[in-house]
């Protein structure tokens, strides 16, 4: 099986030795995306704004891979404060397809740089993307 790195300037760069996403076996495996503005590096205040930005960043990574939010089959949301669960869910629901993907959401996670949320995802590639990428 071949693996291909995905990178886009429309999402923040990786904060360590990892890729924004990897394409393998007809799927896109996205690393955790945080609520960091890719153009400025600014981290907005609050769970609502950070979740919105994280999901926009995730959408950008998926698009660069030839996929979309509609193709997401699994997500994991890591967030700092369980009290933010309702707001996080509200924002998340606006971005997810119907039916929503499978999900895990561990709370009280300490994230780097004071971030409040990080969202990773696994998505299917479209048939055209599979053919183009040799999958």
mmCIF file of C-alpha atoms in Angstrom:
data_model
loop_
_atom_site.group_PDB
_atom_site.id
_atom_site.type_symbol
_atom_site.label_atom_id
_atom_site.label_comp_id
_atom_site.label_asym_id
_atom_site.label_seq_id
_atom_site.Cartn_x
_atom_site.Cartn_y
_atom_site.Cartn_z
ATOM 1 C CA UNK A 1 0.000 0.000 0.000
ATOM 2 C CA UNK A 2 1.288 3.436 -0.890
ATOM 3 C CA UNK A 3 1.005 6.452 1.370
ATOM 4 C CA UNK A 4 0.857 10.051 0.244
ATOM 5 C CA UNK A 5 1.291 13.147 2.382
ATOM 6 C CA UNK A 6 -1.336 15.884 2.225
ATOM 7 C CA UNK A 7 -0.379 19.493 2.851
ATOM 8 C CA UNK A 8 -2.211 22.764 2.341
ATOM 9 C CA UNK A 9 -1.419 26.352 3.249
ATOM 10 C CA UNK A 10 -5.172 26.751 3.927
ATOM 11 C CA UNK A 11 -4.671 25.016 7.294
ATOM 12 C CA UNK A 12 -2.033 25.614 9.968
ATOM 13 C CA UNK A 13 1.229 23.728 9.562
ATOM 14 C CA UNK A 14 1.872 20.702 11.738
ATOM 15 C CA UNK A 15 3.133 21.667 15.212
ATOM 16 C CA UNK A 16 5.545 18.719 15.246
ATOM 17 C CA UNK A 17 6.942 15.821 13.207
ATOM 18 C CA UNK A 18 3.696 14.736 11.559
ATOM 19 C CA UNK A 19 1.686 15.392 8.402
ATOM 20 C CA UNK A 20 -1.574 17.319 8.175
ATOM 21 C CA UNK A 21 -2.983 14.129 6.636
ATOM 22 C CA UNK A 22 -1.965 10.907 4.918
ATOM 23 C CA UNK A 23 -3.814 9.218 2.069
ATOM 24 C CA UNK A 24 -3.667 5.420 2.179
ATOM 25 C CA UNK A 25 -5.958 2.582 1.136
ATOM 26 C CA UNK A 26 -8.694 4.846 -0.223
ATOM 27 C CA UNK A 27 -8.958 6.870 2.988
ATOM 28 C CA UNK A 28 -7.656 10.195 4.268
ATOM 29 C CA UNK A 29 -6.279 10.075 7.811
ATOM 30 C CA UNK A 30 -6.257 13.642 9.159
ATOM 31 C CA UNK A 31 -4.146 14.664 12.114
ATOM 32 C CA UNK A 32 -5.721 16.735 14.842
ATOM 33 C CA UNK A 33 -6.666 20.162 13.557
ATOM 34 C CA UNK A 34 -6.777 23.024 16.000
ATOM 35 C CA UNK A 35 -8.523 26.368 15.968
ATOM 36 C CA UNK A 36 -5.542 28.319 14.672
ATOM 37 C CA UNK A 37 -6.011 30.820 11.844
ATOM 38 C CA UNK A 38 -3.649 29.583 9.096
ATOM 39 C CA UNK A 39 -3.105 33.075 7.670
ATOM 40 C CA UNK A 40 -2.103 34.789 10.910
ATOM 41 C CA UNK A 41 -1.312 32.052 13.434
ATOM 42 C CA UNK A 42 -3.871 33.691 15.754
ATOM 43 C CA UNK A 43 -5.756 31.479 18.216
ATOM 44 C CA UNK A 44 -9.255 32.894 18.761
ATOM 45 C CA UNK A 45 -10.775 33.125 22.225
ATOM 46 C CA UNK A 46 -13.359 30.600 23.369
ATOM 47 C CA UNK A 47 -14.494 27.121 22.462
ATOM 48 C CA UNK A 48 -17.039 28.264 19.858
ATOM 49 C CA UNK A 49 -14.537 30.268 17.794
ATOM 50 C CA UNK A 50 -11.788 27.646 18.122
ATOM 51 C CA UNK A 51 -14.142 24.821 17.123
ATOM 52 C CA UNK A 52 -15.346 26.782 14.068
ATOM 53 C CA UNK A 53 -11.762 27.438 13.001
ATOM 54 C CA UNK A 54 -10.686 23.841 13.656
ATOM 55 C CA UNK A 55 -13.512 22.561 11.449
ATOM 56 C CA UNK A 56 -12.653 25.051 8.679
ATOM 57 C CA UNK A 57 -9.045 23.852 8.897
ATOM 58 C CA UNK A 58 -10.160 20.223 8.745
ATOM 59 C CA UNK A 59 -12.315 21.005 5.696
ATOM 60 C CA UNK A 60 -9.286 22.585 3.988
ATOM 61 C CA UNK A 61 -7.108 19.527 4.631
ATOM 62 C CA UNK A 62 -9.836 17.221 3.351
ATOM 63 C CA UNK A 63 -10.265 19.343 0.207
ATOM 64 C CA UNK A 64 -6.507 19.232 -0.435
ATOM 65 C CA UNK A 65 -6.735 15.437 -0.243
ATOM 66 C CA UNK A 66 -9.666 15.258 -2.676
ATOM 67 C CA UNK A 67 -12.269 14.559 -0.009
ATOM 68 C CA UNK A 68 -14.801 16.564 1.993
ATOM 69 C CA UNK A 69 -16.707 16.708 5.257
ATOM 70 C CA UNK A 70 -19.455 14.699 3.548
ATOM 71 C CA UNK A 71 -16.973 11.804 3.268
ATOM 72 C CA UNK A 72 -15.941 11.753 6.944
ATOM 73 C CA UNK A 73 -16.570 8.378 8.602
ATOM 74 C CA UNK A 74 -14.878 8.885 12.002
ATOM 75 C CA UNK A 75 -13.793 11.821 14.123
ATOM 76 C CA UNK A 76 -12.126 12.274 17.472
ATOM 77 C CA UNK A 77 -12.508 15.529 19.356
ATOM 78 C CA UNK A 78 -10.062 16.289 22.140
ATOM 79 C CA UNK A 79 -11.084 19.250 24.259
ATOM 80 C CA UNK A 80 -9.942 20.949 27.406
ATOM 81 C CA UNK A 81 -13.108 21.459 29.450
ATOM 82 C CA UNK A 82 -16.077 19.102 29.729
ATOM 83 C CA UNK A 83 -18.256 22.158 30.471
ATOM 84 C CA UNK A 84 -17.749 23.142 26.798
ATOM 85 C CA UNK A 85 -19.388 19.953 25.478
ATOM 86 C CA UNK A 86 -22.778 21.500 24.571
ATOM 87 C CA UNK A 87 -21.266 24.423 22.639
ATOM 88 C CA UNK A 88 -18.731 22.169 20.940
ATOM 89 C CA UNK A 89 -21.577 19.858 19.847
ATOM 90 C CA UNK A 90 -23.613 22.763 18.513
ATOM 91 C CA UNK A 91 -20.784 23.991 16.288
ATOM 92 C CA UNK A 92 -19.771 20.464 15.250
ATOM 93 C CA UNK A 93 -23.337 19.554 14.200
ATOM 94 C CA UNK A 94 -23.430 22.468 11.723
ATOM 95 C CA UNK A 95 -20.439 21.035 9.850
ATOM 96 C CA UNK A 96 -21.195 17.312 9.774
ATOM 97 C CA UNK A 97 -23.192 15.339 7.198
ATOM 98 C CA UNK A 98 -26.325 13.345 7.879
ATOM 99 C CA UNK A 99 -25.865 10.758 9.196
ATOM 100 C CA UNK A 100 -22.992 12.134 11.248
ATOM 101 C CA UNK A 101 -19.755 10.134 11.413
ATOM 102 C CA UNK A 102 -18.790 7.865 14.272
ATOM 103 C CA UNK A 103 -17.051 9.895 16.965
ATOM 104 C CA UNK A 104 -15.143 9.829 20.209
ATOM 105 C CA UNK A 105 -14.766 12.943 22.363
ATOM 106 C CA UNK A 106 -12.443 12.706 25.360
ATOM 107 C CA UNK A 107 -12.623 15.765 27.613
ATOM 108 C CA UNK A 108 -10.232 17.405 30.035
ATOM 109 C CA UNK A 109 -7.330 16.974 27.622
ATOM 110 C CA UNK A 110 -4.378 19.304 27.979
ATOM 111 C CA UNK A 111 -3.507 20.642 24.522
ATOM 112 C CA UNK A 112 -0.398 22.605 23.459
ATOM 113 C CA UNK A 113 -0.320 26.411 23.249
ATOM 114 C CA UNK A 114 -3.411 26.739 25.440
ATOM 115 C CA UNK A 115 -5.666 25.359 22.710
ATOM 116 C CA UNK A 116 -9.177 24.356 23.718
ATOM 117 C CA UNK A 117 -9.962 21.798 20.993
ATOM 118 C CA UNK A 118 -8.341 19.520 18.426
ATOM 119 C CA UNK A 119 -10.306 17.436 15.910
ATOM 120 C CA UNK A 120 -8.958 14.557 13.853
ATOM 121 C CA UNK A 121 -10.831 12.629 11.190
ATOM 122 C CA UNK A 122 -10.847 9.701 8.818
ATOM 123 C CA UNK A 123 -12.623 10.202 5.490
ATOM 124 C CA UNK A 124 -13.172 8.197 2.356
ATOM 125 C CA UNK A 125 -11.710 9.418 -0.894
ATOM 126 C CA UNK A 126 -14.099 9.923 -3.773
ATOM 127 C CA UNK A 127 -13.815 7.397 -6.617
ATOM 128 C CA UNK A 128 -12.161 10.025 -8.860
ATOM 129 C CA UNK A 129 -9.606 10.815 -6.161
ATOM 130 C CA UNK A 130 -8.891 7.121 -5.685
ATOM 131 C CA UNK A 131 -8.143 6.682 -9.386
ATOM 132 C CA UNK A 132 -6.060 9.872 -9.543
ATOM 133 C CA UNK A 133 -4.003 8.872 -6.516
ATOM 134 C CA UNK A 134 -3.488 5.278 -7.620
ATOM 135 C CA UNK A 135 -5.577 3.830 -4.781
#
